[in-house]
PDB file of C-alpha atoms in Angstrom:
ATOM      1  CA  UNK A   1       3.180  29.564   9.042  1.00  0.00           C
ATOM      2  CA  UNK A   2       1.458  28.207   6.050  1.00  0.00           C
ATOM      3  CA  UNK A   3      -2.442  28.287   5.481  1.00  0.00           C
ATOM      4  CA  UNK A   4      -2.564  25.744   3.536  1.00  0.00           C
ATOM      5  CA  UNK A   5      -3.543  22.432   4.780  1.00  0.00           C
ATOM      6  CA  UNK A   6      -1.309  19.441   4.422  1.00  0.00           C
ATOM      7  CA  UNK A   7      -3.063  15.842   3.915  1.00  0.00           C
ATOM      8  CA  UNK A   8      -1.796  13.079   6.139  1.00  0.00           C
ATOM      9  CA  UNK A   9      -0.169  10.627   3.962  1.00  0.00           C
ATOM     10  CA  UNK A  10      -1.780   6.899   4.098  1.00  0.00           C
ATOM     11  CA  UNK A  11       0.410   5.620   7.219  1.00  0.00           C
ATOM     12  CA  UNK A  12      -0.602   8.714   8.707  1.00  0.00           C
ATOM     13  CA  UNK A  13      -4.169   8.385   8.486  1.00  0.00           C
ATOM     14  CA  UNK A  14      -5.915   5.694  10.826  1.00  0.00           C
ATOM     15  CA  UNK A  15      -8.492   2.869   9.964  1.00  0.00           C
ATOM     16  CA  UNK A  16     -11.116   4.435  12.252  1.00  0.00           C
ATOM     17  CA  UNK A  17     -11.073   8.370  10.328  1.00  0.00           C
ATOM     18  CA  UNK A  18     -12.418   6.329   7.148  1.00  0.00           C
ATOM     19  CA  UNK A  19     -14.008   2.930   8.068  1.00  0.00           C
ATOM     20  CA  UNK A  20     -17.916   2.438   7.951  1.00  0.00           C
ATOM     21  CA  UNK A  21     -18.961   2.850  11.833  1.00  0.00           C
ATOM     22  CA  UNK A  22     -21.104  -0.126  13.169  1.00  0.00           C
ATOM     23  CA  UNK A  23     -21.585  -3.226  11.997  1.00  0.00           C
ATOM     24  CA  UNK A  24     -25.008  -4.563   9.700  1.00  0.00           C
ATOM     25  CA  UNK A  25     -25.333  -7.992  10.899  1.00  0.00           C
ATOM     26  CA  UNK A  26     -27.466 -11.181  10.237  1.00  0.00           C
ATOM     27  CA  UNK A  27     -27.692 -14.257  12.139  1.00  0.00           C
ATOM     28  CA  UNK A  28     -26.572 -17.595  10.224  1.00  0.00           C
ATOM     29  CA  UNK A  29     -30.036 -18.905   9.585  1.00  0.00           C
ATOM     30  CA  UNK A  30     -30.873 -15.561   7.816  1.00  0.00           C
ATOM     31  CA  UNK A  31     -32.408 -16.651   4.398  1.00  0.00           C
ATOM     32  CA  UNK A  32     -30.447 -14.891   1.518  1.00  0.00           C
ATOM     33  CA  UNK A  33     -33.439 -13.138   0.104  1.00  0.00           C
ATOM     34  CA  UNK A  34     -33.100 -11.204   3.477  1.00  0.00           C
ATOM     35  CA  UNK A  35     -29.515 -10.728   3.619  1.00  0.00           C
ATOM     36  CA  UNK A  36     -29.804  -9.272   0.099  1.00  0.00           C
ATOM     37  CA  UNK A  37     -32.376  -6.780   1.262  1.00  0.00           C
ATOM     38  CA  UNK A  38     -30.300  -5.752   4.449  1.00  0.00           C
ATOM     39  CA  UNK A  39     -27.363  -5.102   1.395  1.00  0.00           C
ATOM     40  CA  UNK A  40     -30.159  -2.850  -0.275  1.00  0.00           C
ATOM     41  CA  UNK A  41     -31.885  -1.210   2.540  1.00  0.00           C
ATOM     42  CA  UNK A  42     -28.363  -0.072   4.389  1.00  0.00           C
ATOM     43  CA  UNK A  43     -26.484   0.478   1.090  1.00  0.00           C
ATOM     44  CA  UNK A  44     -23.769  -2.019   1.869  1.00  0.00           C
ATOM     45  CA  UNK A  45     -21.609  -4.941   0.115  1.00  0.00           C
ATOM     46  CA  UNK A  46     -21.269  -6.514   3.161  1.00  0.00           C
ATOM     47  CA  UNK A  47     -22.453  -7.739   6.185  1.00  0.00           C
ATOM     48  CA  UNK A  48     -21.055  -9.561   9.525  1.00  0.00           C
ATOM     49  CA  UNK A  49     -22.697 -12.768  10.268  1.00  0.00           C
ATOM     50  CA  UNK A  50     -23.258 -13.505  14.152  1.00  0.00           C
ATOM     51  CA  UNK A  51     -24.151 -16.268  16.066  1.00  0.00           C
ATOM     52  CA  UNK A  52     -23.740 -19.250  18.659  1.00  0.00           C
ATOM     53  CA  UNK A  53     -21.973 -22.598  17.353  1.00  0.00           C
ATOM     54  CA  UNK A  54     -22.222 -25.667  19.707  1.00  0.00           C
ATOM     55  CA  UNK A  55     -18.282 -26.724  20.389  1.00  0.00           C
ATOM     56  CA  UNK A  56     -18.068 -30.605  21.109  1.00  0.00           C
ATOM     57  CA  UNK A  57     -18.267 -30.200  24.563  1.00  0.00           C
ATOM     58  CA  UNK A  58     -21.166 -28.747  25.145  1.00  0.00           C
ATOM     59  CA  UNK A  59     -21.088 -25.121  24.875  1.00  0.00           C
ATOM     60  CA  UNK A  60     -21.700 -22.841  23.158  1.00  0.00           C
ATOM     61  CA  UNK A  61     -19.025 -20.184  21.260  1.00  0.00           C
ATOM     62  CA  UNK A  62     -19.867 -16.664  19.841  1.00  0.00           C
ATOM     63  CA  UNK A  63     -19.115 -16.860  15.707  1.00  0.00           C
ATOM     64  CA  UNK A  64     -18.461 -14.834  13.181  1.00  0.00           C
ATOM     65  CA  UNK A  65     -18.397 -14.172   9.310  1.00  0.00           C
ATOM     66  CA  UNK A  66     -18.401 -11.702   6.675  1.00  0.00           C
ATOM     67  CA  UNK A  67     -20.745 -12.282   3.736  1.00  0.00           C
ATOM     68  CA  UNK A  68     -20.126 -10.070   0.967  1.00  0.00           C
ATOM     69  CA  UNK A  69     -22.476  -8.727  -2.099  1.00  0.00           C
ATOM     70  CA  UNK A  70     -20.377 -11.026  -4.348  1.00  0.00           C
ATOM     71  CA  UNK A  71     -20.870 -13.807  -2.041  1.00  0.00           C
ATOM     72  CA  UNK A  72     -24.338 -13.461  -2.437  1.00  0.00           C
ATOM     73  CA  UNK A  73     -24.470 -13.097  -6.094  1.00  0.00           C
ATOM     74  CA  UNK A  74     -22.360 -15.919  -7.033  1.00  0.00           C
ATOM     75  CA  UNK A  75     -24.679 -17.940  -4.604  1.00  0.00           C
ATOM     76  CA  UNK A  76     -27.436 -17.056  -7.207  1.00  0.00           C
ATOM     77  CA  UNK A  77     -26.057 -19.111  -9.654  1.00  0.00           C
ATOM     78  CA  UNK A  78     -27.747 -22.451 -10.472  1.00  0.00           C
ATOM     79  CA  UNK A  79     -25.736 -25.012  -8.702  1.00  0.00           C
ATOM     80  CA  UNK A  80     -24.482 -23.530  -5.375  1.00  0.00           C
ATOM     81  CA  UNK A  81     -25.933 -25.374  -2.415  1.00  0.00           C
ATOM     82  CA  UNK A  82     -26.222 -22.305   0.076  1.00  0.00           C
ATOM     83  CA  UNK A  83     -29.301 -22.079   1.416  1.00  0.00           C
ATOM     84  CA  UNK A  84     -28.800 -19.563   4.386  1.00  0.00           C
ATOM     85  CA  UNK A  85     -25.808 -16.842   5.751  1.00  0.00           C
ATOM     86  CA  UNK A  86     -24.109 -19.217   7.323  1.00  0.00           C
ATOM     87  CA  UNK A  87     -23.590 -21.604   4.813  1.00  0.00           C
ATOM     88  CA  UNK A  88     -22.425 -18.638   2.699  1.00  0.00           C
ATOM     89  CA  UNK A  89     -19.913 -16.970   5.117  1.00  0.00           C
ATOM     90  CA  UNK A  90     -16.219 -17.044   4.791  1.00  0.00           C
ATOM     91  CA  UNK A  91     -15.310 -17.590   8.552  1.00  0.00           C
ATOM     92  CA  UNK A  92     -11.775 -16.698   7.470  1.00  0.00           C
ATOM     93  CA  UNK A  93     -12.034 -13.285   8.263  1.00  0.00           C
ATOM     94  CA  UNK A  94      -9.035 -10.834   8.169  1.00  0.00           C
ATOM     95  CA  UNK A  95      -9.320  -8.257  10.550  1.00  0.00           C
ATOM     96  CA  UNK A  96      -7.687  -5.057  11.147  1.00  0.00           C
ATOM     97  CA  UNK A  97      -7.804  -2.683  14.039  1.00  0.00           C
ATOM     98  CA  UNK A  98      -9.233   0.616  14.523  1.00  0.00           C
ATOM     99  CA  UNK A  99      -5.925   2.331  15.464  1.00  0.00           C
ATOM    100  CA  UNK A 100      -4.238   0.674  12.525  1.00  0.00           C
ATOM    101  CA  UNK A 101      -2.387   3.302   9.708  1.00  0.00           C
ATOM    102  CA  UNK A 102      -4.608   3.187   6.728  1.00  0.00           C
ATOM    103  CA  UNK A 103      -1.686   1.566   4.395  1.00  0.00           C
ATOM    104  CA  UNK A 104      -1.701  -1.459   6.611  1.00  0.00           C
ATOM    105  CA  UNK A 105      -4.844  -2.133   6.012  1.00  0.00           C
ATOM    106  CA  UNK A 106      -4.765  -1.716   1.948  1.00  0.00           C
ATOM    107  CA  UNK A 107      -1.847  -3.867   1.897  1.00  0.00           C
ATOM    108  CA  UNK A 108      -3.561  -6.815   4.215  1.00  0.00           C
ATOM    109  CA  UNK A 109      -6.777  -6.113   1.476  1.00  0.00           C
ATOM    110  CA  UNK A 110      -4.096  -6.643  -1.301  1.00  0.00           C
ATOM    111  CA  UNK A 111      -2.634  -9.268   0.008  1.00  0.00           C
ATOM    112  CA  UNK A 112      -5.643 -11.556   0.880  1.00  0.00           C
ATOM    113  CA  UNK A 113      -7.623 -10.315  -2.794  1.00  0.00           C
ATOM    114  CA  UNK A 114     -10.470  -8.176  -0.264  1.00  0.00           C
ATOM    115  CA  UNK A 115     -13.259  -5.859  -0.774  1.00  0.00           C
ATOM    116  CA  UNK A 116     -13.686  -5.657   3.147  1.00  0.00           C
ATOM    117  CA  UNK A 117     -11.821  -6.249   5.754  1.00  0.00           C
ATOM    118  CA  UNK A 118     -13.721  -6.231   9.507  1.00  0.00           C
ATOM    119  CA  UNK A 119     -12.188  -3.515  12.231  1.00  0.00           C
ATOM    120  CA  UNK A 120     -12.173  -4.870  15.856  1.00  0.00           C
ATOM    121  CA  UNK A 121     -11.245  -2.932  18.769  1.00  0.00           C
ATOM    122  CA  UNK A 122     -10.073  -5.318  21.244  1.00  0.00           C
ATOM    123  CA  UNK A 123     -11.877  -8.906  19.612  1.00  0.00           C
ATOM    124  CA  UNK A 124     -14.635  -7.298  19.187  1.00  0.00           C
ATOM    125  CA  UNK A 125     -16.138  -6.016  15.602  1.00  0.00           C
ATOM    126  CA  UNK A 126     -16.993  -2.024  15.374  1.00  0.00           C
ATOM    127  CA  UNK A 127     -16.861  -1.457  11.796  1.00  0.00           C
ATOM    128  CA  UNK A 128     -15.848  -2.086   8.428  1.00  0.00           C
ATOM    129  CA  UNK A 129     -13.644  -0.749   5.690  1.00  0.00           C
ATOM    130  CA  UNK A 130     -14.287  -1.059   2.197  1.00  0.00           C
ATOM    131  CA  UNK A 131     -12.250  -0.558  -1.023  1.00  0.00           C
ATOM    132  CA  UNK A 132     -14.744   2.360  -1.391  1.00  0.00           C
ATOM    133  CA  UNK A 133     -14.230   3.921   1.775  1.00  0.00           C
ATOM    134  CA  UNK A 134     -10.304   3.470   0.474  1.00  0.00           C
ATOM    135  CA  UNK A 135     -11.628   5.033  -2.410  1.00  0.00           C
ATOM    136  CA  UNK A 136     -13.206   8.058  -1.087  1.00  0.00           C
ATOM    137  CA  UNK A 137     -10.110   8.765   1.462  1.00  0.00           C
ATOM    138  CA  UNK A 138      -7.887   8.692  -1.908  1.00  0.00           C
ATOM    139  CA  UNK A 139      -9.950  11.043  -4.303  1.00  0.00           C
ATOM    140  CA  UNK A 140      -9.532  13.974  -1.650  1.00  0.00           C
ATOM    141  CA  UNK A 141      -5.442  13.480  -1.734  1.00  0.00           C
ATOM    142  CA  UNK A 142      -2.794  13.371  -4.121  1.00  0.00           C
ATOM    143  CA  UNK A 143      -2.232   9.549  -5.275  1.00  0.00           C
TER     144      UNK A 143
END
């Protein structure tokens, strides 16, 4: 038998071994100023923003959106109307689960032009995975 260790190749390799556990959140009235310091203080590009929206009927529906670091920089720019998270938010989020091979998800990031895609076990969000947590799984193997 051979010592040396063999690295799992990209479909072998699952979402969850490399994704950023738990998920930094802000509710959709969160001024920016705070969702930029939430960035700083966690060391994140993005964050998942969470809250209630009142459907026509009546009720009320749990929401969500991922606001990224480039979001939040282009909303800097003189012009944009975005005064909180939620008005920043892409609510089309691409998802990928936990149990997913690790080349699914870099080819649903290269297909949708992603930094971050949220992971969900079930429908509900447990993570995230970044280009640089893609990154740091690909400097320790052979490209």
């Amino acid at each position: 038998m051979s010592s040396h260790h063999v690295t799992p190749t990209l479909a072998e390799t699952r979402v969850e071994s490399v994704m950023g556990r738990g998920v930094i959140s802000c509710g959709p009235e969160t001024d920016l100023a705070t969702v930029a310091q939430i960035m700083a203080e966690h060391n994140v590009h993005a964050v998942v923003v969470s809250g209630l929206e009142r459907r026509p009927d009546g009720n009320e529906q749990l929401t969500w959106g991922l606001l990224t670091a480039l979001d939040l920089a282009a909303a800097a720019l003189p012009g944009v109307d975005a005064s909180d998270a939620g008005a920043l938010a892409s609510t089309e989020i691409v998802t990928v689960d936990l149990a997913e091979p690790l080349d699914r998800a870099i080819q649903l990031m290269a297909e949708h032009q992603l930094s971050h895609l949220v992971v969900v076990a079930g429908a509900e969000p447990v993570g995230v995975l970044s280009t640089l947590d893609i990154a740091r799984c690909l400097a320790v193997r052979p490209l």
